[in-house]
């Protein structure tokens, strides 16, 4: 999902629900050094960042141990080895999957569920050498158009939407 930037799109959806944010309050910023894993700007303008080496072991450990901090044998970050950080706007044309995630978030209902299921099915097809990498966003977009939208789905409807989207992607190929 990193190559398609869908991981960033899914993180946007997670942030919306974890922090009760509106989609317009969430911004994706590309950080090529991969040191800053997340940032939050507060109403006073201050920013807190979760930083570490470009390895997801530490953020995962933190998430699993929260609110505790466990001792970890991971290498420590050295600011002198990373003297500067850069940030860029994401390229929607080069990475349409994150845009699809924003679209699903704004649409609401079962759209994020369909997005995730279609993405997982498309990635499985890629890994099985049944589609090209460039087909992933098209399959997701087509599934989002093809699967019936439900504004207020319950759990059973979400499970059904997930299964329907996966099946639709698999049968499309």
CSV table of N, CA and C in Angstrom, one decimal:
chain,number,residue,atom,x,y,z
A,1,UNK,N,0.8,-1.2,0.0
A,1,UNK,CA,0.0,0.0,0.0
A,1,UNK,C,0.8,1.3,0.0
A,2,UNK,N,2.1,1.1,0.4
A,2,UNK,CA,2.9,2.3,0.4
A,2,UNK,C,3.2,2.8,-1.0
A,3,UNK,N,3.4,1.9,-1.9
A,3,UNK,CA,3.7,2.3,-3.3
A,3,UNK,C,2.6,3.1,-3.9
A,4,UNK,N,1.3,2.7,-3.6
A,4,UNK,CA,0.2,3.4,-4.1
A,4,UNK,C,-0.3,4.6,-3.3
A,5,UNK,N,0.3,4.7,-2.1
A,5,UNK,CA,0.0,5.7,-1.1
A,5,UNK,C,-1.4,5.5,-0.5
A,6,UNK,N,-2.0,4.3,-0.8
A,6,UNK,CA,-3.3,4.0,-0.1
A,6,UNK,C,-3.1,4.0,1.4
A,7,UNK,N,-1.9,3.6,1.9
A,7,UNK,CA,-1.7,3.6,3.3
A,7,UNK,C,-2.0,5.0,3.9
A,8,UNK,N,-1.6,6.0,3.2
A,8,UNK,CA,-1.8,7.4,3.7
A,8,UNK,C,-3.3,7.7,3.6
A,9,UNK,N,-4.0,7.2,2.6
A,9,UNK,CA,-5.5,7.4,2.5
A,9,UNK,C,-6.2,6.7,3.7
A,10,UNK,N,-5.8,5.5,4.0
A,10,UNK,CA,-6.4,4.7,5.1
A,10,UNK,C,-6.1,5.4,6.4
A,11,UNK,N,-4.9,6.0,6.5
A,11,UNK,CA,-4.5,6.7,7.8
A,11,UNK,C,-5.4,8.0,7.9
A,12,UNK,N,-5.8,8.6,6.8
A,12,UNK,CA,-6.7,9.7,6.9
A,12,UNK,C,-8.0,9.3,7.4
A,13,UNK,N,-8.5,8.2,7.0
A,13,UNK,CA,-9.8,7.7,7.5
A,13,UNK,C,-9.7,7.3,8.9
A,14,UNK,N,-8.6,6.7,9.3
A,14,UNK,CA,-8.4,6.3,10.7
A,14,UNK,C,-8.4,7.6,11.6
A,15,UNK,N,-7.6,8.6,11.1
A,15,UNK,CA,-7.5,9.9,11.9
A,15,UNK,C,-8.9,10.5,12.1
A,16,UNK,N,-9.7,10.5,11.1
A,16,UNK,CA,-11.0,11.1,11.2
A,16,UNK,C,-11.8,10.5,12.3
A,17,UNK,N,-11.8,9.1,12.4
A,17,UNK,CA,-12.5,8.4,13.5
A,17,UNK,C,-11.8,8.4,14.8
A,18,UNK,N,-10.5,8.3,14.8
A,18,UNK,CA,-9.8,8.2,16.1
A,18,UNK,C,-9.9,9.6,16.8
A,19,UNK,N,-9.8,10.7,16.1
A,19,UNK,CA,-9.7,12.0,16.7
A,19,UNK,C,-10.9,12.9,16.4
A,20,UNK,N,-12.0,12.3,15.9
A,20,UNK,CA,-13.3,13.0,15.6
A,20,UNK,C,-13.0,14.3,14.8
A,21,UNK,N,-12.3,14.1,13.7
A,21,UNK,CA,-12.0,15.3,12.8
A,21,UNK,C,-12.9,15.3,11.6
A,22,UNK,N,-13.0,16.5,11.0
A,22,UNK,CA,-13.7,16.6,9.7
A,22,UNK,C,-12.6,16.4,8.7
A,23,UNK,N,-13.0,15.8,7.5
A,23,UNK,CA,-12.0,15.6,6.4
A,23,UNK,C,-11.2,16.8,6.1
A,24,UNK,N,-11.7,18.0,6.1
A,24,UNK,CA,-11.0,19.2,5.8
A,24,UNK,C,-9.9,19.6,6.9
A,25,UNK,N,-10.0,18.9,8.0
A,25,UNK,CA,-9.0,19.2,9.1
A,25,UNK,C,-7.8,18.3,8.9
A,26,UNK,N,-7.8,17.4,8.0
A,26,UNK,CA,-6.7,16.4,7.8
A,26,UNK,C,-6.0,16.7,6.5
A,27,UNK,N,-4.7,16.7,6.6
A,27,UNK,CA,-3.8,17.0,5.4
A,27,UNK,C,-2.7,15.9,5.3
A,28,UNK,N,-2.5,15.5,4.1
A,28,UNK,CA,-1.4,14.6,3.8
A,28,UNK,C,-0.2,15.4,3.3
A,29,UNK,N,0.9,15.2,4.0
A,29,UNK,CA,2.2,15.9,3.6
A,29,UNK,C,3.2,14.8,3.3
A,30,UNK,N,3.9,14.8,2.2
A,30,UNK,CA,4.9,13.8,1.9
A,30,UNK,C,6.2,14.3,2.6
A,31,UNK,N,6.8,13.4,3.3
A,31,UNK,CA,8.1,13.6,4.0
A,31,UNK,C,9.1,12.6,3.5
A,32,UNK,N,9.9,12.9,2.5
A,32,UNK,CA,10.7,11.8,1.9
A,32,UNK,C,11.7,11.1,2.9
A,33,UNK,N,12.1,11.8,3.9
A,33,UNK,CA,13.0,11.1,4.9
A,33,UNK,C,12.4,10.1,5.7
A,34,UNK,N,11.1,10.1,5.8
A,34,UNK,CA,10.3,9.1,6.6
A,34,UNK,C,10.7,9.1,8.1
A,35,UNK,N,11.0,10.2,8.6
A,35,UNK,CA,11.4,10.3,10.0
A,35,UNK,C,10.1,10.7,10.8
A,36,UNK,N,9.4,11.6,10.3
A,36,UNK,CA,8.2,12.1,11.0
A,36,UNK,C,7.0,11.2,10.6
A,37,UNK,N,6.4,10.4,11.5
A,37,UNK,CA,5.4,9.5,11.2
A,37,UNK,C,4.0,10.1,11.2
A,38,UNK,N,3.9,11.1,12.1
A,38,UNK,CA,2.6,11.8,12.2
A,38,UNK,C,2.8,13.1,12.9
A,39,UNK,N,1.9,14.1,12.6
A,39,UNK,CA,2.0,15.4,13.3
A,39,UNK,C,0.6,15.8,13.6
A,40,UNK,N,0.4,16.5,14.7
A,40,UNK,CA,-0.9,17.1,15.1
A,40,UNK,C,-0.6,18.5,15.4
A,41,UNK,N,-1.4,19.4,14.8
A,41,UNK,CA,-1.3,20.8,15.1
A,41,UNK,C,-2.5,21.2,16.0
A,42,UNK,N,-2.3,21.8,17.1
A,42,UNK,CA,-3.3,22.2,18.1
A,42,UNK,C,-3.9,23.5,17.8
A,43,UNK,N,-5.0,23.9,18.5
A,43,UNK,CA,-5.6,25.1,18.2
A,43,UNK,C,-4.8,26.4,18.5
A,44,UNK,N,-3.8,26.2,19.3
A,44,UNK,CA,-2.9,27.3,19.6
A,44,UNK,C,-1.7,27.4,18.5
A,45,UNK,N,-1.7,26.5,17.6
A,45,UNK,CA,-0.7,26.5,16.5
A,45,UNK,C,0.5,25.7,16.8
A,46,UNK,N,0.7,25.2,18.0
A,46,UNK,CA,1.8,24.3,18.3
A,46,UNK,C,1.6,22.9,17.6
A,47,UNK,N,2.7,22.3,17.4
A,47,UNK,CA,2.7,21.0,16.7
A,47,UNK,C,3.5,19.9,17.5
A,48,UNK,N,2.9,18.8,17.6
A,48,UNK,CA,3.6,17.6,18.2
A,48,UNK,C,3.8,16.6,17.0
A,49,UNK,N,4.9,16.0,17.0
A,49,UNK,CA,5.2,15.0,16.0
A,49,UNK,C,5.7,13.7,16.6
A,50,UNK,N,5.3,12.6,16.0
A,50,UNK,CA,5.8,11.3,16.4
A,50,UNK,C,7.0,11.0,15.4
A,51,UNK,N,8.2,10.9,15.9
A,51,UNK,CA,9.4,10.8,15.0
A,51,UNK,C,10.2,9.6,15.4
A,52,UNK,N,10.8,9.0,14.4
A,52,UNK,CA,11.7,7.9,14.6
A,52,UNK,C,12.3,7.5,13.3
A,53,UNK,N,13.2,6.5,13.4
A,53,UNK,CA,13.9,6.0,12.2
A,53,UNK,C,12.8,5.5,11.2
A,54,UNK,N,13.2,5.4,9.9
A,54,UNK,CA,12.2,5.0,9.0
A,54,UNK,C,11.9,3.4,9.1
A,55,UNK,N,11.3,3.1,10.1
A,55,UNK,CA,11.0,1.7,10.4
A,55,UNK,C,9.7,1.7,11.3
A,56,UNK,N,8.7,1.0,10.9
A,56,UNK,CA,7.5,1.0,11.7
A,56,UNK,C,7.4,0.2,12.9
A,57,UNK,N,8.5,-0.4,13.3
A,57,UNK,CA,8.6,-1.2,14.5
A,57,UNK,C,8.3,-0.3,15.8
A,58,UNK,N,8.9,0.8,15.9
A,58,UNK,CA,8.7,1.7,17.0
A,58,UNK,C,7.3,2.2,17.1
A,59,UNK,N,6.7,2.8,16.0
A,59,UNK,CA,5.3,3.2,16.1
A,59,UNK,C,4.3,2.1,16.5
A,60,UNK,N,4.6,0.9,16.0
A,60,UNK,CA,3.7,-0.3,16.3
A,60,UNK,C,3.9,-0.6,17.7
A,61,UNK,N,5.1,-0.7,18.2
A,61,UNK,CA,5.4,-1.0,19.6
A,61,UNK,C,4.7,0.0,20.5
A,62,UNK,N,4.8,1.3,20.2
A,62,UNK,CA,4.1,2.4,20.9
A,62,UNK,C,2.6,2.1,21.0
A,63,UNK,N,2.0,1.8,19.8
A,63,UNK,CA,0.6,1.6,19.7
A,63,UNK,C,0.1,0.4,20.6
A,64,UNK,N,0.9,-0.6,20.5
A,64,UNK,CA,0.6,-1.8,21.3
A,64,UNK,C,0.7,-1.7,22.8
A,65,UNK,N,1.7,-0.9,23.2
A,65,UNK,CA,2.0,-0.8,24.6
A,65,UNK,C,1.3,0.4,25.3
A,66,UNK,N,0.7,1.3,24.5
A,66,UNK,CA,0.1,2.5,25.0
A,66,UNK,C,-0.8,2.2,26.2
A,67,UNK,N,-0.8,2.9,27.2
A,67,UNK,CA,-0.1,4.2,27.5
A,67,UNK,C,1.3,4.0,28.0
A,68,UNK,N,1.8,2.8,28.1
A,68,UNK,CA,3.1,2.5,28.6
A,68,UNK,C,4.2,2.7,27.5
A,69,UNK,N,5.4,2.9,28.0
A,69,UNK,CA,6.6,2.9,27.0
A,69,UNK,C,7.5,1.8,27.4
A,70,UNK,N,7.7,0.9,26.5
A,70,UNK,CA,8.5,-0.3,26.7
A,70,UNK,C,9.9,0.0,26.2
A,71,UNK,N,10.9,-0.6,26.9
A,71,UNK,CA,12.3,-0.6,26.5
A,71,UNK,C,12.4,-1.4,25.2
A,72,UNK,N,13.1,-0.8,24.2
A,72,UNK,CA,13.2,-1.5,22.9
A,72,UNK,C,14.7,-1.5,22.5
A,73,UNK,N,15.0,-2.6,21.8
A,73,UNK,CA,16.4,-2.8,21.4
A,73,UNK,C,16.7,-2.1,20.0
A,74,UNK,N,15.8,-1.2,19.6
A,74,UNK,CA,15.9,-0.6,18.3
A,74,UNK,C,17.0,0.5,18.3
A,75,UNK,N,17.7,0.7,17.1
A,75,UNK,CA,18.6,1.8,17.0
A,75,UNK,C,18.0,3.1,17.4
A,76,UNK,N,18.7,4.0,18.0
A,76,UNK,CA,18.2,5.3,18.4
A,76,UNK,C,18.4,6.3,17.3
A,77,UNK,N,17.5,7.3,17.2
A,77,UNK,CA,17.6,8.3,16.2
A,77,UNK,C,18.7,9.3,16.6
A,78,UNK,N,19.4,9.7,15.5
A,78,UNK,CA,20.5,10.7,15.7
A,78,UNK,C,20.2,11.9,14.8
A,79,UNK,N,19.9,13.0,15.4
A,79,UNK,CA,19.6,14.2,14.6
A,79,UNK,C,20.7,14.6,13.6
A,80,UNK,N,22.0,14.4,14.0
A,80,UNK,CA,23.1,14.8,13.2
A,80,UNK,C,23.2,13.9,11.9
A,81,UNK,N,22.6,12.8,11.9
A,81,UNK,CA,22.6,12.0,10.7
A,81,UNK,C,21.5,12.4,9.7
A,82,UNK,N,20.5,13.2,10.2
A,82,UNK,CA,19.4,13.7,9.5
A,82,UNK,C,19.3,15.2,9.7
A,83,UNK,N,20.2,16.0,9.1
A,83,UNK,CA,20.3,17.4,9.4
A,83,UNK,C,19.1,18.2,8.9
A,84,UNK,N,18.4,17.7,8.0
A,84,UNK,CA,17.2,18.5,7.5
A,84,UNK,C,16.1,17.6,7.1
A,85,UNK,N,14.9,18.2,7.2
A,85,UNK,CA,13.7,17.5,6.8
A,85,UNK,C,13.0,18.3,5.7
A,86,UNK,N,12.4,17.6,4.7
A,86,UNK,CA,11.7,18.3,3.7
A,86,UNK,C,10.3,17.7,3.6
A,87,UNK,N,9.4,18.6,3.1
A,87,UNK,CA,8.0,18.2,3.0
A,87,UNK,C,7.5,18.6,1.6
A,88,UNK,N,6.6,17.8,1.0
A,88,UNK,CA,6.1,18.1,-0.3
A,88,UNK,C,4.6,17.8,-0.3
A,89,UNK,N,3.9,18.4,-1.3
A,89,UNK,CA,2.5,18.1,-1.5
A,89,UNK,C,2.4,16.8,-2.2
A,90,UNK,N,1.4,15.9,-1.8
A,90,UNK,CA,1.3,14.7,-2.6
A,90,UNK,C,0.8,15.0,-4.0
A,91,UNK,N,1.2,14.1,-4.9
A,91,UNK,CA,0.9,14.2,-6.3
A,91,UNK,C,-0.3,13.4,-6.6
A,92,UNK,N,-1.5,14.0,-6.7
A,92,UNK,CA,-2.8,13.3,-6.9
A,92,UNK,C,-2.8,12.5,-8.2
A,93,UNK,N,-2.1,13.0,-9.2
A,93,UNK,CA,-2.1,12.3,-10.5
A,93,UNK,C,-1.2,11.1,-10.4
A,94,UNK,N,-0.1,11.2,-9.7
A,94,UNK,CA,0.8,10.0,-9.6
A,94,UNK,C,0.3,9.0,-8.6
A,95,UNK,N,-0.4,9.5,-7.6
A,95,UNK,CA,-0.9,8.6,-6.5
A,95,UNK,C,-2.4,8.8,-6.4
A,96,UNK,N,-3.2,8.3,-7.3
A,96,UNK,CA,-4.7,8.5,-7.2
A,96,UNK,C,-5.4,7.8,-6.0
A,97,UNK,N,-4.7,6.8,-5.4
A,97,UNK,CA,-5.3,6.1,-4.3
A,97,UNK,C,-5.6,6.9,-3.1
A,98,UNK,N,-4.7,7.8,-2.7
A,98,UNK,CA,-5.0,8.7,-1.6
A,98,UNK,C,-6.2,9.6,-1.8
A,99,UNK,N,-6.3,10.0,-3.1
A,99,UNK,CA,-7.5,10.8,-3.4
A,99,UNK,C,-8.8,10.0,-3.3
A,100,UNK,N,-8.7,8.8,-3.7
A,100,UNK,CA,-9.9,7.9,-3.6
A,100,UNK,C,-10.3,7.7,-2.1
A,101,UNK,N,-9.3,7.7,-1.3
A,101,UNK,CA,-9.6,7.5,0.2
A,101,UNK,C,-10.3,8.8,0.7
A,102,UNK,N,-9.8,10.0,0.3
A,102,UNK,CA,-10.5,11.2,0.7
A,102,UNK,C,-11.9,11.2,0.2
A,103,UNK,N,-12.1,10.8,-1.1
A,103,UNK,CA,-13.4,10.7,-1.7
A,103,UNK,C,-14.3,9.8,-0.8
A,104,UNK,N,-13.8,8.7,-0.5
A,104,UNK,CA,-14.6,7.7,0.3
A,104,UNK,C,-14.9,8.3,1.7
A,105,UNK,N,-14.0,9.0,2.3
A,105,UNK,CA,-14.2,9.6,3.6
A,105,UNK,C,-15.3,10.7,3.5
A,106,UNK,N,-15.2,11.5,2.5
A,106,UNK,CA,-16.2,12.6,2.3
A,106,UNK,C,-17.6,12.0,2.0
A,107,UNK,N,-17.6,10.9,1.2
A,107,UNK,CA,-18.9,10.3,0.9
A,107,UNK,C,-19.5,9.7,2.1
A,108,UNK,N,-18.7,9.0,2.9
A,108,UNK,CA,-19.2,8.4,4.2
A,108,UNK,C,-19.9,7.1,3.9
A,109,UNK,N,-20.7,6.7,4.8
A,109,UNK,CA,-21.5,5.5,4.7
A,109,UNK,C,-20.6,4.3,4.6
A,110,UNK,N,-20.9,3.4,3.6
A,110,UNK,CA,-20.1,2.2,3.4
A,110,UNK,C,-18.9,2.5,2.4
A,111,UNK,N,-18.8,3.7,1.9
A,111,UNK,CA,-17.7,3.9,0.9
A,111,UNK,C,-16.3,3.6,1.5
A,112,UNK,N,-15.9,4.0,2.7
A,112,UNK,CA,-14.6,3.6,3.1
A,112,UNK,C,-14.4,2.1,3.2
A,113,UNK,N,-15.5,1.4,3.6
A,113,UNK,CA,-15.4,-0.1,3.7
A,113,UNK,C,-15.2,-0.7,2.3
A,114,UNK,N,-15.9,-0.2,1.3
A,114,UNK,CA,-15.8,-0.6,-0.1
A,114,UNK,C,-14.3,-0.3,-0.6
A,115,UNK,N,-13.9,0.9,-0.3
A,115,UNK,CA,-12.5,1.3,-0.7
A,115,UNK,C,-11.5,0.3,-0.1
A,116,UNK,N,-11.5,0.0,1.1
A,116,UNK,CA,-10.6,-0.9,1.8
A,116,UNK,C,-10.7,-2.3,1.2
A,117,UNK,N,-11.8,-2.8,1.0
A,117,UNK,CA,-12.0,-4.2,0.5
A,117,UNK,C,-11.5,-4.3,-0.9
A,118,UNK,N,-11.9,-3.3,-1.7
A,118,UNK,CA,-11.4,-3.3,-3.1
A,118,UNK,C,-9.9,-3.2,-3.2
A,119,UNK,N,-9.3,-2.4,-2.4
A,119,UNK,CA,-7.9,-2.2,-2.3
A,119,UNK,C,-7.2,-3.5,-2.0
A,120,UNK,N,-7.7,-4.2,-0.9
A,120,UNK,CA,-7.1,-5.5,-0.5
A,120,UNK,C,-7.2,-6.5,-1.6
A,121,UNK,N,-8.4,-6.6,-2.3
A,121,UNK,CA,-8.5,-7.5,-3.4
A,121,UNK,C,-7.6,-7.2,-4.5
A,122,UNK,N,-7.5,-5.9,-4.9
A,122,UNK,CA,-6.6,-5.5,-6.0
A,122,UNK,C,-5.2,-5.8,-5.7
A,123,UNK,N,-4.7,-5.6,-4.5
A,123,UNK,CA,-3.4,-5.8,-4.1
A,123,UNK,C,-3.1,-7.4,-4.1
A,124,UNK,N,-4.1,-8.1,-3.7
A,124,UNK,CA,-3.9,-9.6,-3.8
A,124,UNK,C,-3.8,-10.1,-5.2
A,125,UNK,N,-4.5,-9.5,-6.1
A,125,UNK,CA,-4.4,-9.8,-7.5
A,125,UNK,C,-3.0,-9.4,-8.1
A,126,UNK,N,-2.5,-8.2,-7.7
A,126,UNK,CA,-1.2,-7.8,-8.1
A,126,UNK,C,-0.2,-8.8,-7.6
A,127,UNK,N,-0.2,-9.2,-6.3
A,127,UNK,CA,0.7,-10.1,-5.8
A,127,UNK,C,0.7,-11.5,-6.4
A,128,UNK,N,-0.5,-11.8,-7.0
A,128,UNK,CA,-0.7,-13.1,-7.7
A,128,UNK,C,-0.3,-12.9,-9.2
A,129,UNK,N,0.2,-11.8,-9.6
A,129,UNK,CA,0.6,-11.5,-11.0
A,129,UNK,C,-0.6,-11.6,-11.9
A,130,UNK,N,-1.8,-11.2,-11.5
A,130,UNK,CA,-3.0,-11.2,-12.3
A,130,UNK,C,-3.4,-9.8,-12.8
A,131,UNK,N,-2.8,-8.8,-12.2
A,131,UNK,CA,-3.0,-7.4,-12.7
A,131,UNK,C,-1.7,-6.7,-12.7
A,132,UNK,N,-1.7,-5.5,-13.4
A,132,UNK,CA,-0.5,-4.6,-13.3
A,132,UNK,C,-0.7,-3.6,-12.2
A,133,UNK,N,0.4,-3.1,-11.7
A,133,UNK,CA,0.3,-2.1,-10.6
A,133,UNK,C,-0.6,-1.0,-10.9
A,134,UNK,N,-0.5,-0.5,-12.2
A,134,UNK,CA,-1.3,0.6,-12.6
A,134,UNK,C,-2.8,0.4,-12.6
A,135,UNK,N,-3.2,-0.9,-12.5
A,135,UNK,CA,-4.7,-1.2,-12.5
A,135,UNK,C,-5.3,-1.0,-11.1
A,136,UNK,N,-4.5,-1.0,-10.1
A,136,UNK,CA,-5.0,-1.0,-8.7
A,136,UNK,C,-6.0,0.2,-8.5
A,137,UNK,N,-5.6,1.5,-8.8
A,137,UNK,CA,-6.6,2.5,-8.5
A,137,UNK,C,-7.8,2.5,-9.4
A,138,UNK,N,-7.7,2.0,-10.6
A,138,UNK,CA,-8.9,1.9,-11.5
A,138,UNK,C,-9.9,0.9,-10.9
A,139,UNK,N,-9.4,-0.3,-10.5
A,139,UNK,CA,-10.2,-1.3,-9.9
A,139,UNK,C,-11.0,-0.8,-8.6
A,140,UNK,N,-10.2,0.0,-7.8
A,140,UNK,CA,-10.8,0.5,-6.6
A,140,UNK,C,-11.9,1.5,-7.0
A,141,UNK,N,-11.6,2.4,-7.9
A,141,UNK,CA,-12.6,3.5,-8.3
A,141,UNK,C,-13.8,2.8,-8.9
A,142,UNK,N,-13.6,1.8,-9.8
A,142,UNK,CA,-14.7,1.1,-10.4
A,142,UNK,C,-15.6,0.4,-9.4
A,143,UNK,N,-14.9,-0.2,-8.4
A,143,UNK,CA,-15.7,-0.9,-7.3
A,143,UNK,C,-16.5,0.1,-6.5
A,144,UNK,N,-15.9,1.2,-6.2
A,144,UNK,CA,-16.6,2.3,-5.5
A,144,UNK,C,-17.9,2.8,-6.2
A,145,UNK,N,-17.8,2.8,-7.5
A,145,UNK,CA,-18.9,3.2,-8.4
A,145,UNK,C,-20.0,2.1,-8.5
A,146,UNK,N,-19.5,0.8,-8.5
A,146,UNK,CA,-20.4,-0.3,-8.8
A,146,UNK,C,-21.1,-0.8,-7.5
A,147,UNK,N,-20.5,-0.7,-6.4
A,147,UNK,CA,-21.2,-1.3,-5.2
A,147,UNK,C,-22.2,-0.3,-4.6
A,148,UNK,N,-23.4,-0.8,-4.3
A,148,UNK,CA,-24.4,0.1,-3.8
A,148,UNK,C,-24.0,0.9,-2.6
A,149,UNK,N,-24.3,2.2,-2.7
A,149,UNK,CA,-23.9,3.1,-1.5
A,149,UNK,C,-25.0,3.0,-0.5
A,150,UNK,N,-24.5,2.9,0.8
A,150,UNK,CA,-25.4,2.9,1.9
A,150,UNK,C,-25.0,4.0,2.9
A,151,UNK,N,-25.9,4.9,3.1
A,151,UNK,CA,-25.5,6.1,3.9
A,151,UNK,C,-25.3,5.8,5.4
A,152,UNK,N,-26.1,4.9,6.0
A,152,UNK,CA,-26.0,4.6,7.4
A,152,UNK,C,-25.9,3.1,7.6
A,153,UNK,N,-24.8,2.4,7.2
A,153,UNK,CA,-24.8,0.9,7.3
A,153,UNK,C,-24.6,0.5,8.7
A,154,UNK,N,-25.2,-0.7,9.0
A,154,UNK,CA,-24.9,-1.3,10.3
A,154,UNK,C,-23.8,-2.3,10.0
A,155,UNK,N,-23.4,-3.0,11.1
A,155,UNK,CA,-22.3,-3.9,10.9
A,155,UNK,C,-22.5,-5.0,9.9
A,156,UNK,N,-23.7,-5.5,9.8
A,156,UNK,CA,-24.1,-6.6,8.8
A,156,UNK,C,-23.9,-6.0,7.4
A,157,UNK,N,-24.4,-4.7,7.2
A,157,UNK,CA,-24.3,-4.1,5.9
A,157,UNK,C,-22.8,-3.9,5.5
A,158,UNK,N,-22.0,-3.5,6.5
A,158,UNK,CA,-20.6,-3.3,6.2
A,158,UNK,C,-19.9,-4.6,5.8
A,159,UNK,N,-20.2,-5.7,6.6
A,159,UNK,CA,-19.7,-7.0,6.2
A,159,UNK,C,-20.1,-7.4,4.8
A,160,UNK,N,-21.3,-7.2,4.5
A,160,UNK,CA,-21.8,-7.5,3.2
A,160,UNK,C,-21.1,-6.6,2.1
A,161,UNK,N,-21.0,-5.3,2.4
A,161,UNK,CA,-20.3,-4.4,1.4
A,161,UNK,C,-18.9,-4.8,1.2
A,162,UNK,N,-18.2,-5.3,2.2
A,162,UNK,CA,-16.8,-5.7,2.1
A,162,UNK,C,-16.8,-7.0,1.2
A,163,UNK,N,-17.6,-7.9,1.5
A,163,UNK,CA,-17.6,-9.2,0.7
A,163,UNK,C,-18.0,-8.9,-0.8
A,164,UNK,N,-19.0,-8.0,-1.0
A,164,UNK,CA,-19.4,-7.6,-2.3
A,164,UNK,C,-18.3,-6.9,-3.1
A,165,UNK,N,-17.6,-6.0,-2.5
A,165,UNK,CA,-16.5,-5.3,-3.1
A,165,UNK,C,-15.3,-6.3,-3.5
A,166,UNK,N,-15.0,-7.2,-2.6
A,166,UNK,CA,-13.9,-8.1,-2.9
A,166,UNK,C,-14.3,-9.0,-4.1
A,167,UNK,N,-15.5,-9.5,-4.0
A,167,UNK,CA,-16.0,-10.4,-5.1
A,167,UNK,C,-16.0,-9.6,-6.4
A,168,UNK,N,-16.5,-8.4,-6.4
A,168,UNK,CA,-16.6,-7.6,-7.6
A,168,UNK,C,-15.2,-7.4,-8.2
A,169,UNK,N,-14.2,-7.1,-7.4
A,169,UNK,CA,-12.9,-6.9,-8.0
A,169,UNK,C,-12.3,-8.2,-8.5
A,170,UNK,N,-12.5,-9.3,-7.8
A,170,UNK,CA,-12.0,-10.6,-8.3
A,170,UNK,C,-12.6,-11.0,-9.6
A,171,UNK,N,-13.9,-10.8,-9.7
A,171,UNK,CA,-14.7,-11.1,-10.9
A,171,UNK,C,-14.4,-10.2,-12.1
A,172,UNK,N,-14.0,-9.0,-11.8
A,172,UNK,CA,-13.7,-8.0,-12.8
A,172,UNK,C,-12.5,-8.4,-13.6
A,173,UNK,N,-11.6,-9.1,-13.0
A,173,UNK,CA,-10.3,-9.5,-13.6
A,173,UNK,C,-10.5,-10.8,-14.3
